[in-house]
CSV table of C-alpha atoms in Angstrom, one decimal:
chain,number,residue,atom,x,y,z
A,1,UNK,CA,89.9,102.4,114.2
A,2,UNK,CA,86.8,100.7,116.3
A,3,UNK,CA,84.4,103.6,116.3
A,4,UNK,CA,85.5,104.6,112.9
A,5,UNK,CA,84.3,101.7,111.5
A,6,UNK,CA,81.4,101.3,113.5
A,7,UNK,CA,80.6,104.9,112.0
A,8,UNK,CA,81.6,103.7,108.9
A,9,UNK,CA,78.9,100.2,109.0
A,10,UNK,CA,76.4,102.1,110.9
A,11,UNK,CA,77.2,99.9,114.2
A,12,UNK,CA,75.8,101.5,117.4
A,13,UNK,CA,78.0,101.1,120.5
A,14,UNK,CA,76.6,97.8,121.5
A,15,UNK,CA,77.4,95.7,118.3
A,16,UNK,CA,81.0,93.8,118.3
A,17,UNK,CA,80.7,92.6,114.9
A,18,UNK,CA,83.0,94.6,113.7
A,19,UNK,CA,84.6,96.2,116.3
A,20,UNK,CA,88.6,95.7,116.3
A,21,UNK,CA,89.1,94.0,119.4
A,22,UNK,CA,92.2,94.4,121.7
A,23,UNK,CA,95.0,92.3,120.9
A,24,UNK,CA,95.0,89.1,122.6
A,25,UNK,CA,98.1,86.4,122.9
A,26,UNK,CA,95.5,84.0,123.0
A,27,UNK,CA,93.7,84.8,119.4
A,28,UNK,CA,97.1,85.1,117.6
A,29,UNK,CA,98.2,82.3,115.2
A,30,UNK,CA,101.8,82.1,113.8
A,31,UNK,CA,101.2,81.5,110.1
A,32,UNK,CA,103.4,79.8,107.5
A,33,UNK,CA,104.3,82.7,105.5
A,34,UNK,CA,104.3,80.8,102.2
A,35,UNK,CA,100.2,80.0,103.2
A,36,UNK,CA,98.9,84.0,103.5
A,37,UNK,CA,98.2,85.7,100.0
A,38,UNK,CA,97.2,89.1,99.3
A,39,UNK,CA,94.0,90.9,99.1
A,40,UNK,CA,92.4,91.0,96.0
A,41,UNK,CA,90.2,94.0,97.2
A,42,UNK,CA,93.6,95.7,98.1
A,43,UNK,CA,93.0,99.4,96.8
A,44,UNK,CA,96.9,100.4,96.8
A,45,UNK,CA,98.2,99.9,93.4
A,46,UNK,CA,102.0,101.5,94.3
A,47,UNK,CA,103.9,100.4,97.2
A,48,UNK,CA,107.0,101.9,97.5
A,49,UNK,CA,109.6,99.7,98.3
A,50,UNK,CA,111.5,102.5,100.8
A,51,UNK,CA,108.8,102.7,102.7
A,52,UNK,CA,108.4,99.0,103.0
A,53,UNK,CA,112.4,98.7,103.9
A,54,UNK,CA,111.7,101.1,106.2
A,55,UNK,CA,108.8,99.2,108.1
A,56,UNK,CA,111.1,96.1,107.9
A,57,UNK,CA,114.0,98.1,109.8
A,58,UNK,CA,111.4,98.7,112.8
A,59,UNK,CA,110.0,95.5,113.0
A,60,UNK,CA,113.7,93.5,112.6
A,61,UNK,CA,114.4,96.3,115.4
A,62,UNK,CA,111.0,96.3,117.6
A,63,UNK,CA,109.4,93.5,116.2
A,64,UNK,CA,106.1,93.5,115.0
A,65,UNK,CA,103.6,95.1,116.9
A,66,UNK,CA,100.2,94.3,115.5
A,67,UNK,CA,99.2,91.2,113.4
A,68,UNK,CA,97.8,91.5,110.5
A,69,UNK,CA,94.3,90.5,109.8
A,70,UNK,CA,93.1,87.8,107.7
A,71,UNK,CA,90.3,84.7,106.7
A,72,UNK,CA,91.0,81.8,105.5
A,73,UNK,CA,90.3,80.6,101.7
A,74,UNK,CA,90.9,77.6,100.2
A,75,UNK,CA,93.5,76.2,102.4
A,76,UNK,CA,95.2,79.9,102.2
A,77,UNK,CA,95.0,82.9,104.0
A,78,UNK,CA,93.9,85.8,102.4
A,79,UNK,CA,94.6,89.2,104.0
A,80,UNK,CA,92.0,91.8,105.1
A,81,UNK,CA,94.6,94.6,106.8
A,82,UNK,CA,98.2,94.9,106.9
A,83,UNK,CA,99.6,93.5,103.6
A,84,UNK,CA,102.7,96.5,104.3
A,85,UNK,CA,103.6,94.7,107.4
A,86,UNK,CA,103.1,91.4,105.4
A,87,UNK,CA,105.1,92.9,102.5
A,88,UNK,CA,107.7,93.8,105.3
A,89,UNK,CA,108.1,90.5,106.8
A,90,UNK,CA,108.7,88.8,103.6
A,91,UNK,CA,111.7,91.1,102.7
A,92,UNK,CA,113.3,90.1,106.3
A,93,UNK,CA,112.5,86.4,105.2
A,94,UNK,CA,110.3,85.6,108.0
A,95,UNK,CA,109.0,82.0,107.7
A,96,UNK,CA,106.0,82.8,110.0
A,97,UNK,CA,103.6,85.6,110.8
A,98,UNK,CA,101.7,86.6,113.4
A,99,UNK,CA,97.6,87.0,112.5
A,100,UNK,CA,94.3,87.3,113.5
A,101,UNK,CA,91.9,84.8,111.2
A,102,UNK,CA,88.5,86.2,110.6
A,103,UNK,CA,85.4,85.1,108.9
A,104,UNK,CA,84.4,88.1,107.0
A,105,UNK,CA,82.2,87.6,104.0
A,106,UNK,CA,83.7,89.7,100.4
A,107,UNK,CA,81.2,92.7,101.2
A,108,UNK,CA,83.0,93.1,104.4
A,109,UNK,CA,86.1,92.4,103.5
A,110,UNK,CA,86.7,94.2,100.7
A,111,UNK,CA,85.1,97.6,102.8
A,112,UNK,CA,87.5,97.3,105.5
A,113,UNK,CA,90.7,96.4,102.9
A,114,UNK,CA,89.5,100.3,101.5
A,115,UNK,CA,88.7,102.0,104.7
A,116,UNK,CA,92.3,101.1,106.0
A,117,UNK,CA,94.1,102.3,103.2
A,118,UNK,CA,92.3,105.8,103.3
A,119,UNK,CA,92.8,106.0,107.2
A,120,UNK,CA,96.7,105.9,106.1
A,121,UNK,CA,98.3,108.5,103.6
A,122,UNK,CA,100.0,107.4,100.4
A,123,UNK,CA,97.3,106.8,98.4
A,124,UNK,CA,97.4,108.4,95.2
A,125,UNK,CA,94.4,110.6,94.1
A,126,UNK,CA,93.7,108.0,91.4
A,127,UNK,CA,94.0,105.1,94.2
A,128,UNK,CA,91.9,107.5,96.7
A,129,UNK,CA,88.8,107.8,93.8
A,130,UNK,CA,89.0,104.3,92.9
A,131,UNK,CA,88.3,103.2,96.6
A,132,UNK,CA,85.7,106.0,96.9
A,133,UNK,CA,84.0,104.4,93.9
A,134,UNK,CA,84.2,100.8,95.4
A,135,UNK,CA,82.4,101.8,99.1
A,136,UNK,CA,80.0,103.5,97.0
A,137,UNK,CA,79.0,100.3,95.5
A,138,UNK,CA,79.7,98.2,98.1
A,139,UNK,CA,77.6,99.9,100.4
A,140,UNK,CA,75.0,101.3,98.4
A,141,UNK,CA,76.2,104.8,99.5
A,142,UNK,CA,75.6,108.2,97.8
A,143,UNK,CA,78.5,110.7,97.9
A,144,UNK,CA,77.6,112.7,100.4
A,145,UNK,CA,76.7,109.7,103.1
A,146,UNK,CA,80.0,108.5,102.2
A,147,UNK,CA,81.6,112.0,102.7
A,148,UNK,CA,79.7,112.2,106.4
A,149,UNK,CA,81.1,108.5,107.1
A,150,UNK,CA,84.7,109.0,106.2
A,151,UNK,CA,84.7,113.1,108.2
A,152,UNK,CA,85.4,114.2,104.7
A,153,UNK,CA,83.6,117.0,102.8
A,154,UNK,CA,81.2,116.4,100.0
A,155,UNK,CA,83.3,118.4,98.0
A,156,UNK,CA,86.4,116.3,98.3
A,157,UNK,CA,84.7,113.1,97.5
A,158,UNK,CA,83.1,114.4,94.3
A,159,UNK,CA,86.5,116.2,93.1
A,160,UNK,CA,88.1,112.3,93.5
A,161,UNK,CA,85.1,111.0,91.7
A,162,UNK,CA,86.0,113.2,88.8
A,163,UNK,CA,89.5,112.4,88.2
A,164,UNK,CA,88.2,109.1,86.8
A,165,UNK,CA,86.5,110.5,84.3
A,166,UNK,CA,90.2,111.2,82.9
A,167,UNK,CA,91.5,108.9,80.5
A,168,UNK,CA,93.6,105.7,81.5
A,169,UNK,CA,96.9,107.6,80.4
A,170,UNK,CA,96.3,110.4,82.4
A,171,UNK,CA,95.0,108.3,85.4
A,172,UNK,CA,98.4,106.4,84.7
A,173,UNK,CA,100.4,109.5,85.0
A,174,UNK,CA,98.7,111.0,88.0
A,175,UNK,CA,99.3,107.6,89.8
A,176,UNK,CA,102.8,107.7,89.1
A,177,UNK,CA,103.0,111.5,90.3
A,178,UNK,CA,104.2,112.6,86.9
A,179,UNK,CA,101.7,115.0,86.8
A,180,UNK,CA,99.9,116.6,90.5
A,181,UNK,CA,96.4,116.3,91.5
A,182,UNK,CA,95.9,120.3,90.4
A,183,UNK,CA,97.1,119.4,86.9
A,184,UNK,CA,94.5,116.6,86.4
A,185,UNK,CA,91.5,118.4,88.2
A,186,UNK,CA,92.6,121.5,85.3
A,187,UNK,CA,93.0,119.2,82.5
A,188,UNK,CA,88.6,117.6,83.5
A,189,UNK,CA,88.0,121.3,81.8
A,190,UNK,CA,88.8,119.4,78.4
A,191,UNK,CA,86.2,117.2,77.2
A,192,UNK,CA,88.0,115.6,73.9
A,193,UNK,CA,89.9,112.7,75.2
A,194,UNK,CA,92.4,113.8,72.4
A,195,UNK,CA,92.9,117.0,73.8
A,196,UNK,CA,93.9,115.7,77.0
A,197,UNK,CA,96.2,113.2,76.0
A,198,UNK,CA,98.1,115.8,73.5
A,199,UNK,CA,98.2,118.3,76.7
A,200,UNK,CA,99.4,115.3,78.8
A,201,UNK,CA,102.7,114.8,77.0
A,202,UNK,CA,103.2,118.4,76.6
A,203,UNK,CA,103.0,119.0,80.7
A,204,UNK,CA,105.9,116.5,81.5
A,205,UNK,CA,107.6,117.3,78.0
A,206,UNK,CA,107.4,120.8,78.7
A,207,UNK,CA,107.1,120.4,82.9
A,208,UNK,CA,104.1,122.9,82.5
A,209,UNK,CA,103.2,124.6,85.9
A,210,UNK,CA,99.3,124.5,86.8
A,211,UNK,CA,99.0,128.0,85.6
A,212,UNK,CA,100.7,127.0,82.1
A,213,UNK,CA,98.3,124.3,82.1
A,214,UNK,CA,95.2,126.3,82.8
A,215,UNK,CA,96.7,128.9,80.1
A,216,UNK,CA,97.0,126.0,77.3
A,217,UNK,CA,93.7,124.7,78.2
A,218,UNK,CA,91.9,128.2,76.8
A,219,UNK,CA,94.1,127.5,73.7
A,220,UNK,CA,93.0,123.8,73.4
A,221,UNK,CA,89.5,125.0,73.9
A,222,UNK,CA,89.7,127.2,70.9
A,223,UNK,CA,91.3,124.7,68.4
A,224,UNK,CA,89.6,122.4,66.2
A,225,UNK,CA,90.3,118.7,67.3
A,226,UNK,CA,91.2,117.7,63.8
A,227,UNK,CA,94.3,120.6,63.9
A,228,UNK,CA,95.7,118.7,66.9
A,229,UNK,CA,98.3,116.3,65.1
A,230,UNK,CA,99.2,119.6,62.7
A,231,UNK,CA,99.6,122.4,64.9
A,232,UNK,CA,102.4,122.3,67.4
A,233,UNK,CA,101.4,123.7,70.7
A,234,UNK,CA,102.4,127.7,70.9
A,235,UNK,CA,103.5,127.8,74.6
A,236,UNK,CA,106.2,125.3,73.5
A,237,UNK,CA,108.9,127.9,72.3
A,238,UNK,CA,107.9,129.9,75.2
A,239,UNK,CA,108.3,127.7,77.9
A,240,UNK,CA,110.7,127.8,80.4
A,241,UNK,CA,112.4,125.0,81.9
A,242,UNK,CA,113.7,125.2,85.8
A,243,UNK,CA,116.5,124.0,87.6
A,244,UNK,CA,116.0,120.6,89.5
A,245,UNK,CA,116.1,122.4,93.2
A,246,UNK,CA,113.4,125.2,91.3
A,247,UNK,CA,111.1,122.5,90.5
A,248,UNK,CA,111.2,120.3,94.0
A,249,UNK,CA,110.5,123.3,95.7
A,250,UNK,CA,107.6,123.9,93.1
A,251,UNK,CA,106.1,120.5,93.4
A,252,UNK,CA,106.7,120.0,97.2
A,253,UNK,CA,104.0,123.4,97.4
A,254,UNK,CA,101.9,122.0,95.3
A,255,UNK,CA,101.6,118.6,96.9
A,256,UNK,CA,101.2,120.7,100.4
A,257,UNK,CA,98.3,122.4,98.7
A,258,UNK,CA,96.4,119.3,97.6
A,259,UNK,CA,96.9,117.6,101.1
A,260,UNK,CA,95.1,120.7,102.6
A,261,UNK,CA,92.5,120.4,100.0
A,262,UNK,CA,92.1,116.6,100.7
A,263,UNK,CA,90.8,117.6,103.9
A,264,UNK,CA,87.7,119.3,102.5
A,265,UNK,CA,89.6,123.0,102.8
A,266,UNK,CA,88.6,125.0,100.0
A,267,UNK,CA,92.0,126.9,99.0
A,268,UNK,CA,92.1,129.9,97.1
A,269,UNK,CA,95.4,130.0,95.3
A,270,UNK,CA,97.1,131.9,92.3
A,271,UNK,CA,100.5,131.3,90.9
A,272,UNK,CA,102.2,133.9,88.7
A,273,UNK,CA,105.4,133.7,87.3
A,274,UNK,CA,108.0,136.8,87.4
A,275,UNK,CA,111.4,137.4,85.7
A,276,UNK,CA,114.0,136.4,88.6
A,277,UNK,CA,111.0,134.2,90.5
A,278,UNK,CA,107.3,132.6,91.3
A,279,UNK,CA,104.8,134.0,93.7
A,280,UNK,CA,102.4,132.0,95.1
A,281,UNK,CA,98.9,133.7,96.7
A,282,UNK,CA,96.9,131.6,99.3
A,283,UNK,CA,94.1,132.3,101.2
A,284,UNK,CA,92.7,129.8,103.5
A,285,UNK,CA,89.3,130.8,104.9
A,286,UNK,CA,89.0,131.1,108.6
A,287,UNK,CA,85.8,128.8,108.7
């Protein structure tokens, strides 16, 4: 993470300000877990409590093998990085934890809290945007210097941007992956906030596909806004509904496809639905 972050502030080589510095016995405090609270700058809304069993497993098993990071406020200790090992070592009922205490100022501290998160996956797109839209103000950024700082595209950091231009219920619903990444970036094509929420519920009512979604969209597009409440939505008798196996397999390509997209790989894909199955077309450019 040192030269990341150094990239990240603009550091040169020289400057230890910021440079995550080996582990040393001698800089580690044992802290009263009841004392160390968690970030308020923390950009992950959704931990998932398997995961964090998980972590606890390894660390009842190898112990814990980094501190976590924190400063001191108001007699507290408030953490910078590592509230999932901190989450981890409460479930095991730890009464002490091993940290680093640092004197960071909120600028700082609420820059690195976001720059961890997006080095680790599990963010949702909603949490990813969200943290984008902090450093930008944090730092003063544009989009594209914070694209060059984070080895991200331009591209990818402007499609994030854009999700949160999407109402809260459809922010809501992308964050608790009841609807993919592809069906929010389709649904930005509608600009009446009531037209998205109507074709919302009708994509988990009806477990539209992104193609469905596109297809409703030209319909929405055409229809007044003050027909929405009195016309039900065609596709609706029409629909088909899969089997639970059908639609894991559906979603786990989908989710593959965004992940390659969240590395700034611009996908070409079309998905077109057949009597006995569903073909997907892909092509990945070469550069």
């Amino acid at each position: 993470m040192k030269h990341s972050l150094q990239r990240f502030f603009g550091l040169g080589d020289g400057s230890e300000e910021l440079e995550e510095e080996k582990v040393d016995e001698a800089y580690v405090q044992n802290l009263p877990i009841e004392q160390v609270v968690p970030n308020p700058f923390q950009p992950r809304e959704i931990f998932e409590e398997d995961k964090i069993a998980e972590l606890a497993q390894s660390i009842r098993t190898h112990g814990l093998l980094q501190p976590i990071t924190v400063r001191e406020r108001n007699g507290e200790y408030e953490i910078i990085a590592g509230e999932r090992r901190f989450r981890a070592i409460k479930l095991l009922e730890w009464g002490e934890i091993p940290a680093l205490i640092k004197d960071y100022n909120d600028t700082i501290t609420a820059s690195l809290a976001l720059i961890e998160n997006l080095q680790r996956e599990g963010l949702t797109a909603v949490e990813e945007a969200h943290a984008y839209a902090r450093l930008i103000e944090l730092q003063g950024l544009t989009q594209e210097s914070l694209a060059q700082r984070l080895g991200k595209g331009q591209s990818t950091v402007a499609n994030k941007l854009r999700l949160l231009h999407l109402p809260t219920s459809v922010q809501n619903a992308l964050m608790n992956r009841s609807i993919s990444e592809r069906h929010a970036r389709a649904m930005l094509g509608l600009k009446e906030v009531d037209k998205q929420e109507l074709l919302l519920r009708e994509i988990i009512d009806g477990e539209l596909n992104v193609k469905q979604t596109e297809e409703r969209i030209i319909e929405l597009k055409a229809e007044p806004t003050d027909d929405l409440t009195e016309k039900p939505a065609k596709k609706k008798s029409t629909r088909k509904l899969y089997a639970k196996d059908t639609r894991l397999a559906l979603n786990t390509i989908r989710q593959s496809l965004d992940m390659v997209e969240k590395t700034g790989m611009s996908l070409e894909t079309n998905e077109e639905e057949h009597d006995d199955y569903i073909e997907f077309k892909i092509r990945v450019p070469k550069r």
